[in-house]
XYZ file of C-alpha atoms in Angstrom:
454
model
C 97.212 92.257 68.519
C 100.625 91.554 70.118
C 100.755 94.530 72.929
C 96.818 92.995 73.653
C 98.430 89.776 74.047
C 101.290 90.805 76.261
C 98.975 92.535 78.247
C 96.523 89.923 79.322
C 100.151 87.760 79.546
C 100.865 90.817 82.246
C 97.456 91.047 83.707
C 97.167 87.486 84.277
C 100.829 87.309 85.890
C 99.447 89.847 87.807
C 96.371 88.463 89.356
C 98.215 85.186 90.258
C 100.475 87.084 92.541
C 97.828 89.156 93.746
C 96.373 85.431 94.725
C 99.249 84.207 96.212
C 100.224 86.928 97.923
C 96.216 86.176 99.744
C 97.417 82.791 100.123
C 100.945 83.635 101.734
C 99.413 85.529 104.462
C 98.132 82.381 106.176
C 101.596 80.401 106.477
C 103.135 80.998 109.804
C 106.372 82.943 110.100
C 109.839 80.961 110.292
C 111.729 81.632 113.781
C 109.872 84.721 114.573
C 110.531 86.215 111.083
C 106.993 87.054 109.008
C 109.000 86.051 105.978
C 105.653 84.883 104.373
C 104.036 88.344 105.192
C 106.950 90.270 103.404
C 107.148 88.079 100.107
C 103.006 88.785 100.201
C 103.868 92.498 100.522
C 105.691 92.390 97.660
C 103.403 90.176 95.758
C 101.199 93.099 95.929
C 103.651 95.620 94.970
C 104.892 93.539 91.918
C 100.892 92.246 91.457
C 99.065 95.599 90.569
C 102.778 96.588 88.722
C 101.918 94.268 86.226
C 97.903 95.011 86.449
C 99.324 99.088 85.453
C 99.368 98.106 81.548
C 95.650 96.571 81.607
C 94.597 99.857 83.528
C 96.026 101.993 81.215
C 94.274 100.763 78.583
C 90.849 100.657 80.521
C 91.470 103.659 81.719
C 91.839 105.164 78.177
C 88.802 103.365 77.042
C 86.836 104.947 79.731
C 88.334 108.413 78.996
C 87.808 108.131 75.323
C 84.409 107.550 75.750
C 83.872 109.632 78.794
C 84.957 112.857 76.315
C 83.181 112.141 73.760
C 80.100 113.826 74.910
C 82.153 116.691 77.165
C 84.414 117.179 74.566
C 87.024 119.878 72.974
C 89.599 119.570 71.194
C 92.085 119.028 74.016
C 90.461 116.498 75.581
C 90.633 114.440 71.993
C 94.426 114.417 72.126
C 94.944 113.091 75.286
C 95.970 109.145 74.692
C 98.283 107.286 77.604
C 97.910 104.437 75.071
C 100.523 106.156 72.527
C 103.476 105.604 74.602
C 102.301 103.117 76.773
C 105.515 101.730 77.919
C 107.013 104.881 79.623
C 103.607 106.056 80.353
C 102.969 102.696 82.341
C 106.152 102.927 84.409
C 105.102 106.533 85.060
C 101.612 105.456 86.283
C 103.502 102.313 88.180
C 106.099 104.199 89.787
C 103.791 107.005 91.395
C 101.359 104.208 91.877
C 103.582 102.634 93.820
C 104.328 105.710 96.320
C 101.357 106.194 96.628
C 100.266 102.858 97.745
C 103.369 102.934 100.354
C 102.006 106.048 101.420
C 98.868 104.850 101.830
C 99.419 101.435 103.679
C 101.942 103.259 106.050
C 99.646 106.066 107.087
C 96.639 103.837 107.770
C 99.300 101.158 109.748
C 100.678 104.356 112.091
C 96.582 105.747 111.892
C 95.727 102.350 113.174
C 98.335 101.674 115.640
C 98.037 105.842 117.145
C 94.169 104.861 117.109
C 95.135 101.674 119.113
C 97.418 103.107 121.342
C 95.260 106.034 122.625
C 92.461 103.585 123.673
C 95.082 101.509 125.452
C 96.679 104.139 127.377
C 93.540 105.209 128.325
C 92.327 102.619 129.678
C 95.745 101.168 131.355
C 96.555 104.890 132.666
C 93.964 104.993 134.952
C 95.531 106.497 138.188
C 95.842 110.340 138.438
C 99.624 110.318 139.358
C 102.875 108.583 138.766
C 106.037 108.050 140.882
C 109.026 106.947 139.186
C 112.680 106.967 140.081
C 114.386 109.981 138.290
C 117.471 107.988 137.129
C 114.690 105.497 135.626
C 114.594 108.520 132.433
C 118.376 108.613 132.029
C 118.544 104.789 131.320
C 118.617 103.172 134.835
C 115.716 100.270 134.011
C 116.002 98.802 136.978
C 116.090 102.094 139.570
C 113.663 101.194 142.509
C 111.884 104.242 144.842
C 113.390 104.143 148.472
C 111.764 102.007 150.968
C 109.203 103.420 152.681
C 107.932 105.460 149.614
C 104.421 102.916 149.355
C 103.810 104.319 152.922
C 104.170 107.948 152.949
C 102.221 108.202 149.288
C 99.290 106.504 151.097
C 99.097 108.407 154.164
C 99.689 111.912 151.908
C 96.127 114.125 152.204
C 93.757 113.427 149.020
C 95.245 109.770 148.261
C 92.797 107.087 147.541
C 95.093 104.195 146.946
C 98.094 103.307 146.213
C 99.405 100.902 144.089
C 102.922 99.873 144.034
C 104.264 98.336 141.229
C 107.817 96.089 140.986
C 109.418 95.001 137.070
C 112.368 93.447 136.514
C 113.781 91.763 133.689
C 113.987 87.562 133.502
C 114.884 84.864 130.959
C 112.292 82.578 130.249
C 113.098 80.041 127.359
C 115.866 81.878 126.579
C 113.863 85.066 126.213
C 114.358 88.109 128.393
C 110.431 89.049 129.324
C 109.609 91.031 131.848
C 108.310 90.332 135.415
C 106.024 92.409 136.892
C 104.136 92.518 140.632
C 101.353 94.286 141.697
C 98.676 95.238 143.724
C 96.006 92.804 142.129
C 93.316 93.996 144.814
C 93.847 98.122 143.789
C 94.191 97.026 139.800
C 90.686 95.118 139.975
C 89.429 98.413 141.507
C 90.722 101.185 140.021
C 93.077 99.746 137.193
C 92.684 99.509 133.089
C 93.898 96.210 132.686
C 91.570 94.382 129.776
C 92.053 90.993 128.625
C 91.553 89.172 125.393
C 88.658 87.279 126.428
C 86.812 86.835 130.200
C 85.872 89.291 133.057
C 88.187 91.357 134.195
C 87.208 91.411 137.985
C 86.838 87.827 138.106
C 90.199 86.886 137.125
C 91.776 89.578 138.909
C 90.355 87.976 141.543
C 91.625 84.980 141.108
C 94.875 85.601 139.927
C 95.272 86.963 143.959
C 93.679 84.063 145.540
C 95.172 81.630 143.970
C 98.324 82.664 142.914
C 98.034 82.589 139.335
C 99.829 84.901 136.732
C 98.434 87.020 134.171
C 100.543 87.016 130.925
C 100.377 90.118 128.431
C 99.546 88.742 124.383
C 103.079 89.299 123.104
C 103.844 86.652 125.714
C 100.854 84.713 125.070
C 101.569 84.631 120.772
C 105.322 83.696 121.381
C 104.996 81.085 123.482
C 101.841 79.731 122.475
C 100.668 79.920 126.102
C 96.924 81.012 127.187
C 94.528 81.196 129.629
C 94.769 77.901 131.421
C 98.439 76.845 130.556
C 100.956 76.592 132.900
C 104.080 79.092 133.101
C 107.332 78.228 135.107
C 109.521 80.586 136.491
C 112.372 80.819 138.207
C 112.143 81.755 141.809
C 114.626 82.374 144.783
C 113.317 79.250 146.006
C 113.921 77.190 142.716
C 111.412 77.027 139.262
C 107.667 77.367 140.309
C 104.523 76.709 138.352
C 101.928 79.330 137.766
C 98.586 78.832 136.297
C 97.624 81.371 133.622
C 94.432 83.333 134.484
C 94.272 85.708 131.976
C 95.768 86.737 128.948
C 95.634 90.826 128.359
C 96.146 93.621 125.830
C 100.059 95.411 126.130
C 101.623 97.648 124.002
C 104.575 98.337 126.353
C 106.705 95.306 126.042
C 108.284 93.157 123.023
C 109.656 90.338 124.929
C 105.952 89.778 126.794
C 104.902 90.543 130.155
C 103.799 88.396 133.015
C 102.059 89.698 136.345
C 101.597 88.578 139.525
C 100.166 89.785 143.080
C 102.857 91.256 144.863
C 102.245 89.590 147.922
C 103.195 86.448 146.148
C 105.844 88.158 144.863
C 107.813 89.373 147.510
C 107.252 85.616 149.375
C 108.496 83.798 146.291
C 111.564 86.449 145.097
C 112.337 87.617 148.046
C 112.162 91.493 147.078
C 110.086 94.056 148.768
C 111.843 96.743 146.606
C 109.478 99.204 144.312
C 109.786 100.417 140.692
C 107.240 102.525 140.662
C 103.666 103.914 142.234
C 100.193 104.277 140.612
C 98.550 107.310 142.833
C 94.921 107.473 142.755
C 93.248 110.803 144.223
C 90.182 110.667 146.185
C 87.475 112.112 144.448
C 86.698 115.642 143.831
C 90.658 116.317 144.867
C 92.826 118.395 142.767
C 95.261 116.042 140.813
C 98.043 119.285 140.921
C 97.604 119.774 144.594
C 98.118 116.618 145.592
C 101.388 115.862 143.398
C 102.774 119.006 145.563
C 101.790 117.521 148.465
C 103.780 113.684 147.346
C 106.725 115.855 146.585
C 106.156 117.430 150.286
C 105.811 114.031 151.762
C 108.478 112.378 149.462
C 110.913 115.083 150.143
C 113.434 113.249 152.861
C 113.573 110.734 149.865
C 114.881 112.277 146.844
C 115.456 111.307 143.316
C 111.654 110.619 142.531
C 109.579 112.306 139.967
C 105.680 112.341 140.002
C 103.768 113.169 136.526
C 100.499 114.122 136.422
C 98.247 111.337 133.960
C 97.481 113.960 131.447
C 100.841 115.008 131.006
C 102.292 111.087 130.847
C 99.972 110.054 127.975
C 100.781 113.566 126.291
C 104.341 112.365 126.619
C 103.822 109.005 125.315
C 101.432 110.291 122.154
C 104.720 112.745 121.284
C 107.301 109.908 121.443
C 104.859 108.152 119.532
C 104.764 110.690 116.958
C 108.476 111.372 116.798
C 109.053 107.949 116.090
C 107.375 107.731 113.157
C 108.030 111.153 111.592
C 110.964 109.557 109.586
C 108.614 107.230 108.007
C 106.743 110.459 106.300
C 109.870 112.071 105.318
C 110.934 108.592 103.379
C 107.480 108.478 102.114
C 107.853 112.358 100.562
C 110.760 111.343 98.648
C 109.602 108.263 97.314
C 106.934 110.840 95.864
C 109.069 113.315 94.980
C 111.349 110.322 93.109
C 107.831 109.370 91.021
C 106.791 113.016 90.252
C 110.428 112.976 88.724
C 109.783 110.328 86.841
C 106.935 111.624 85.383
C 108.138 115.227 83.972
C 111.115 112.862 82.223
C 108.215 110.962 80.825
C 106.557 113.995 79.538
C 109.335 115.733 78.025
C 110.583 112.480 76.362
C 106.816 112.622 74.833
C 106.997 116.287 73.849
C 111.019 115.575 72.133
C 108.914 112.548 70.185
C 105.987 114.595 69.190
C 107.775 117.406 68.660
C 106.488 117.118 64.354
C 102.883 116.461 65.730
C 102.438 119.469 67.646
C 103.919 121.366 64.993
C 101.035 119.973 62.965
C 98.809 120.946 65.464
C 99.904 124.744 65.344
C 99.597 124.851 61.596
C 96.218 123.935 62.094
C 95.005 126.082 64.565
C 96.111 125.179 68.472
C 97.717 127.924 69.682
C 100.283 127.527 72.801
C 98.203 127.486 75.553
C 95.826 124.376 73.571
C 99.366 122.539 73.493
C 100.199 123.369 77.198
C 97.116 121.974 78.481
C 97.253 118.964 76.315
C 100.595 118.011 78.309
C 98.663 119.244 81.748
C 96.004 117.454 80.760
C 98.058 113.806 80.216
C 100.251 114.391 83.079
C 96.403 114.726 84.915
C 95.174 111.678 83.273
C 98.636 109.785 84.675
C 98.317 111.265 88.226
C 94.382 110.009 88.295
C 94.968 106.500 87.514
C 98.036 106.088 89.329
C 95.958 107.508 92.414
C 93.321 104.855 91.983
C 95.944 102.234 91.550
C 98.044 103.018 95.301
C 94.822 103.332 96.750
C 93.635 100.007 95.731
C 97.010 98.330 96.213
C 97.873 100.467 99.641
C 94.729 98.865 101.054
C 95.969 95.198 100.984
C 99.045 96.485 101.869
C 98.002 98.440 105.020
C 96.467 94.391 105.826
C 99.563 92.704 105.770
C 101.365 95.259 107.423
C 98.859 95.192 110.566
C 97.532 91.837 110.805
C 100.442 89.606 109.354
C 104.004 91.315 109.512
C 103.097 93.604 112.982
C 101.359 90.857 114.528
C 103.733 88.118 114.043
C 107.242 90.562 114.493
C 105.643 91.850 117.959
C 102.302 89.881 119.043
C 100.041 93.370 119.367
C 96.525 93.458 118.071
C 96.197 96.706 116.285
C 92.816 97.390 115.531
C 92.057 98.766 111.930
C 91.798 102.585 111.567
C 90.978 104.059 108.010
C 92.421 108.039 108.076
C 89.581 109.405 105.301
C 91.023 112.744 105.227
C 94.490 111.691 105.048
C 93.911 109.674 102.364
C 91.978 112.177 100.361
C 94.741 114.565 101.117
C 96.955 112.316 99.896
C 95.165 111.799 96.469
C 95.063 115.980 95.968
C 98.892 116.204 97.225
C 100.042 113.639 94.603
C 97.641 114.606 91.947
C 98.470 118.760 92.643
C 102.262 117.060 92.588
C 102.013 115.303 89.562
C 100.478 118.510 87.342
C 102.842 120.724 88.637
C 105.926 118.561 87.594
C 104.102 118.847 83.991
C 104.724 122.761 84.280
C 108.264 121.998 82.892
C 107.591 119.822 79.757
C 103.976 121.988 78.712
C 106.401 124.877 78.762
C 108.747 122.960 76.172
C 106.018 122.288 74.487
C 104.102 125.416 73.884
C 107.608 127.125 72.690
C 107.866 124.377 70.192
C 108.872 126.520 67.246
C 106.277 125.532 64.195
C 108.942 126.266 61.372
C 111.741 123.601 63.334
C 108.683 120.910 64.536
C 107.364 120.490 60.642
C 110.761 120.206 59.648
C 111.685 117.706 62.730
C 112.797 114.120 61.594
C-alpha cells in the first residue's frame, strides 16, 4: 500500500510538470534567451521520469495478463515489479536516450526537410559567381568591376543578377544589408514571403523604394510588413517602408534587401559580391560556366559553381554539422544499455537462491537465460514507448519554442518514420544484447552454491 502511494505521489508530480512544462512554452524568452523553452524541456525530461514507476507497474499488469493465455513457464517469471527501484531507473535512463534521440533526429529531420525546400526555391539561377577569397574567410571580397557586364553579354546568358551584402549595425545588431536586382528576382528568383504575393511586392519594393526584411529580422525586432526600418546611409539615417517580410535560413542577425539601384544612389557603392547567372533555355548549364570563365578570364580570382553542385555543397555542410549530435546521442545509449546489464546482474547476485530453486525443479540453463533475456526485453519495450512519447514533446519545444526564439526560422515539422522505427529495433537489439552478460551469470549459477546462498 505504501510503494502504491508513492507512486501516484510520483505520477501526479509527474503530470504537473508535464503541465507546466505546456504552460512554459507560451512565456516569451528573456533578452533573446528561450529560458522558458529550456526549463519546459526539462519539465518533460524530469515529467515522464517520474511517470517511469506508474508505467512499470501498468506495464506489468498488461504483461501479466497478456501471458496468461500465451503462456510458458518463462514468460510467468518475468516481473519488473520485483525490483522496481533499479528496474525503474533502468527503464528511465534508456528512456531518456531514447527520447533525446528521438526529439533530436526529428529537429535535424525537420530542419534538413526545411532547408531543401528553401534552397530550392531561393537557388533558382543555374550559376554562381563568387570571389575566390570569399571561401577562405574574406566576407566582404567584391568581383572586379565590370564583371555584371561581361557575364551578361557571355553566349547562353539570360540574365544577370548582381547581388551586393555587407554587414551594418542596426540597434546595436550587426544584420546584414543586401542589394539586388528586384526586377530579375521577381522574374526568375525564389524569394517567398510569409504572407502576400510575391510579384506584387517585388514590385513595389522597386518602385517605391521599400525594403524587404528576412523573418529573423522581422521576430527580433518586432518589425513587419508595413513598419518602418531606418538605416544608416552615406547621406545620413533614411526611412524605408517594409514591403515584405520573407523566409531565410542564411542569416542569424536578419537580413534586409533593397533594389540596387536605390542602393548604389543612397550608399554610394557600385561594387558586387556576387552574380546569380541564369541560362537561356535549352542551354547547357556546363558549357556556359566555361564560357564565364572564358569571358571572366582578364579578371581573375572568381569562381562559378554550377546550382546542383552549390546545394550539394550546402546539404553536406549541413550534414557535417550535425554528425556530432549522433555521435553524443550513441553514447548517451551506450551509457543506458550500461546501466541496464548492472541492473541485471545486480538481479541475478539477489536471486541467485531463487534460480537455484528453479533448477531443482526443473528449468534447465537455457529456461534461466531467457528469463534474464526476456526481462532485459520487457525493460527495453517500455523504455522504447516511454522516449517515444516523451521525444515527441520534446522534438516541439526544440522546433517551435527554443529554435524559433534563439534564431527566428520557421522550421516546418518533419516526422522521420523509419528513423524512428530504426531507432526502437537499435535500442531494443541494444538493450538484449547487453543482457548476454548477466543470462550467462545466470545460467552457470551453480544449484549446490544458489540453495545454499544467504
Amino acid at each position: 500500500a505504501a510503494r502504491q502511494a508513492r507512486t501516484g505521489w510520483t505520477a501526479a508530480a509527474g503530470l504537473s510538470l508535464l503541465g507546466t512544462a505546456a504552460l512554459l512554452t507560451r512565456l516569451d524568452p528573456i533578452h533573446g534567451v528561450p529560458l522558458f523553452g529550456y526549463l519546459s524541456a526539462f519539465g518533460i525530461v524530469a515529467g515522464f521520469a517520474l511517470l517511469t514507476p506508474l508505467s512499470l507497474r501498468l506495464f506489468s499488469t498488461l504483461f501479466r495478463f497478456s501471458r496468461l493465455s500465451s503462456g510458458g513457464p518463462v514468460g510467468m517469471l518475468i516481473d519488473l515489479t520485483r525490483s522496481a527501484g533499479k528496474n525503474g531507473v533502468a527503464v528511465a535512463s534508456l528512456a531518456l536516450a531514447v527520447a533525446m534521440l528521438v526529439s533530436v533526429s526529428i529537429m535535424v529531420a525537420s530542419f534538413r526537410s526545411t532547408m531543401e525546400s528553401w534552397i530550392g526555391r531561393r537557388l533558382r539561377a543555374d550559376l554562381y559567381v563568387n570571389p575566390v577569397v570569399r571561401f577562405i574567410g574574406n566576407r566582404s571580397a567584391v568581383l572586379p568591376r565590370g564583371a555584371a557586364e561581361a557575364a551578361a553579354r557571355t553566349r547562353g546568358v539570360l540574365a544577370v543578377d548582381g547581388f551586393r551584402t555587407r554587414r551594418i549595425t542596426y540597434r546595436d545588431w550587426r544584420i546584414l544589408l543586401g542589394a539586388g536586382d528586384l526586377r530579375v528576382l521577381r522574374d526568375h528568383g525564389g524569394l517567398t514571403f510569409l504572407s502576400g504575393d510575391r510579384r506584387d511586392i517585388l514590385d513595389r519594393a522597386r518602385a517605391k523604394g521599400e525594403a524587404l526584411v528576412s523573418e529573423v529580422f522581422s521576430n527580433r525586432f518586432g518589425l513587419g510588413r508595413g513598419d518602418r526600418v531606418t538605416l544608416d546611409t552615406a547621406q545620413g539615417p533614411r526611412p524605408f517602408r517594409i514591403a515584405g517580410v520573407f523566409y531565410d535560413y542564411s542569416t542569424e542577425g536578419g537580413l534586409v534587401i533593397l533594389d540596387r539601384g536605390l542602393y548604389r544612389r543612397l550608399w554610394e557603392d557600385d561594387r558586387l559580391s556576387a552574380l546569380a547567372v541564369y541560362v537561356q533555355p535549352g542551354a547547357d548549364p556546363g558549357r556556359v560556366k566555361e564560357d564565364l570563365y572564358a569571358a571572366l578570364g582578364a579578371r581573375r580570382g572568381v569562381a562559378v559553381f554550377e546550382n546542383r553542385r552549390l546545394r550539394r555543397h550546402i546539404l553536406q555542410i549541413f550534414d557535417q554539422t550535425f554528425a556530432i549530435t549522433y555521435a553524443l546521442e550513441g553514447v548517451a545509449l551506450v551509457t543506458a544499455v550500461l546501466g541496464i546489464v548492472t541492473v541485471l546482474l545486480t538481479n541475478v547476485l539477489e536471486r541467485t537462491r531463487e534460480i537455484g530453486l528453479l533448477r531443482v525443479i526443473g528449468f534447465d540453463r537455457k529456461q534461466v537465460a531467457a528469463w534474464v533475456v526476456g526481462e532485459a526485453a520487457a525493460i527495453g519495450i517500455l523504455a522504447n514507448t516511454l522516449g517515444l512519447l516523451a521525444g515527441g514533446p520534446l522534438a516541439l519545444i526544440l522546433i517551435f519554442v527554443i529554435n524559433k526564439q534563439s534564431f527566428g526560422w520557421t522550421i516546418q515539422l518533419h516526422w522521420p518514420p523509419i528513423w524512428l522505427a530504426g531507432y526502437f529495433g537499435l535500442t531494443l537489439a541494444a538493450a538484449l544484447l547487453g543482457a548476454l552478460w548477466p543470462a550467462r551469470a545466470a545460467a552457470n549459477v551453480e544449484v549446490k552454491e544458489a540453495i545454499h546462498f544467504e
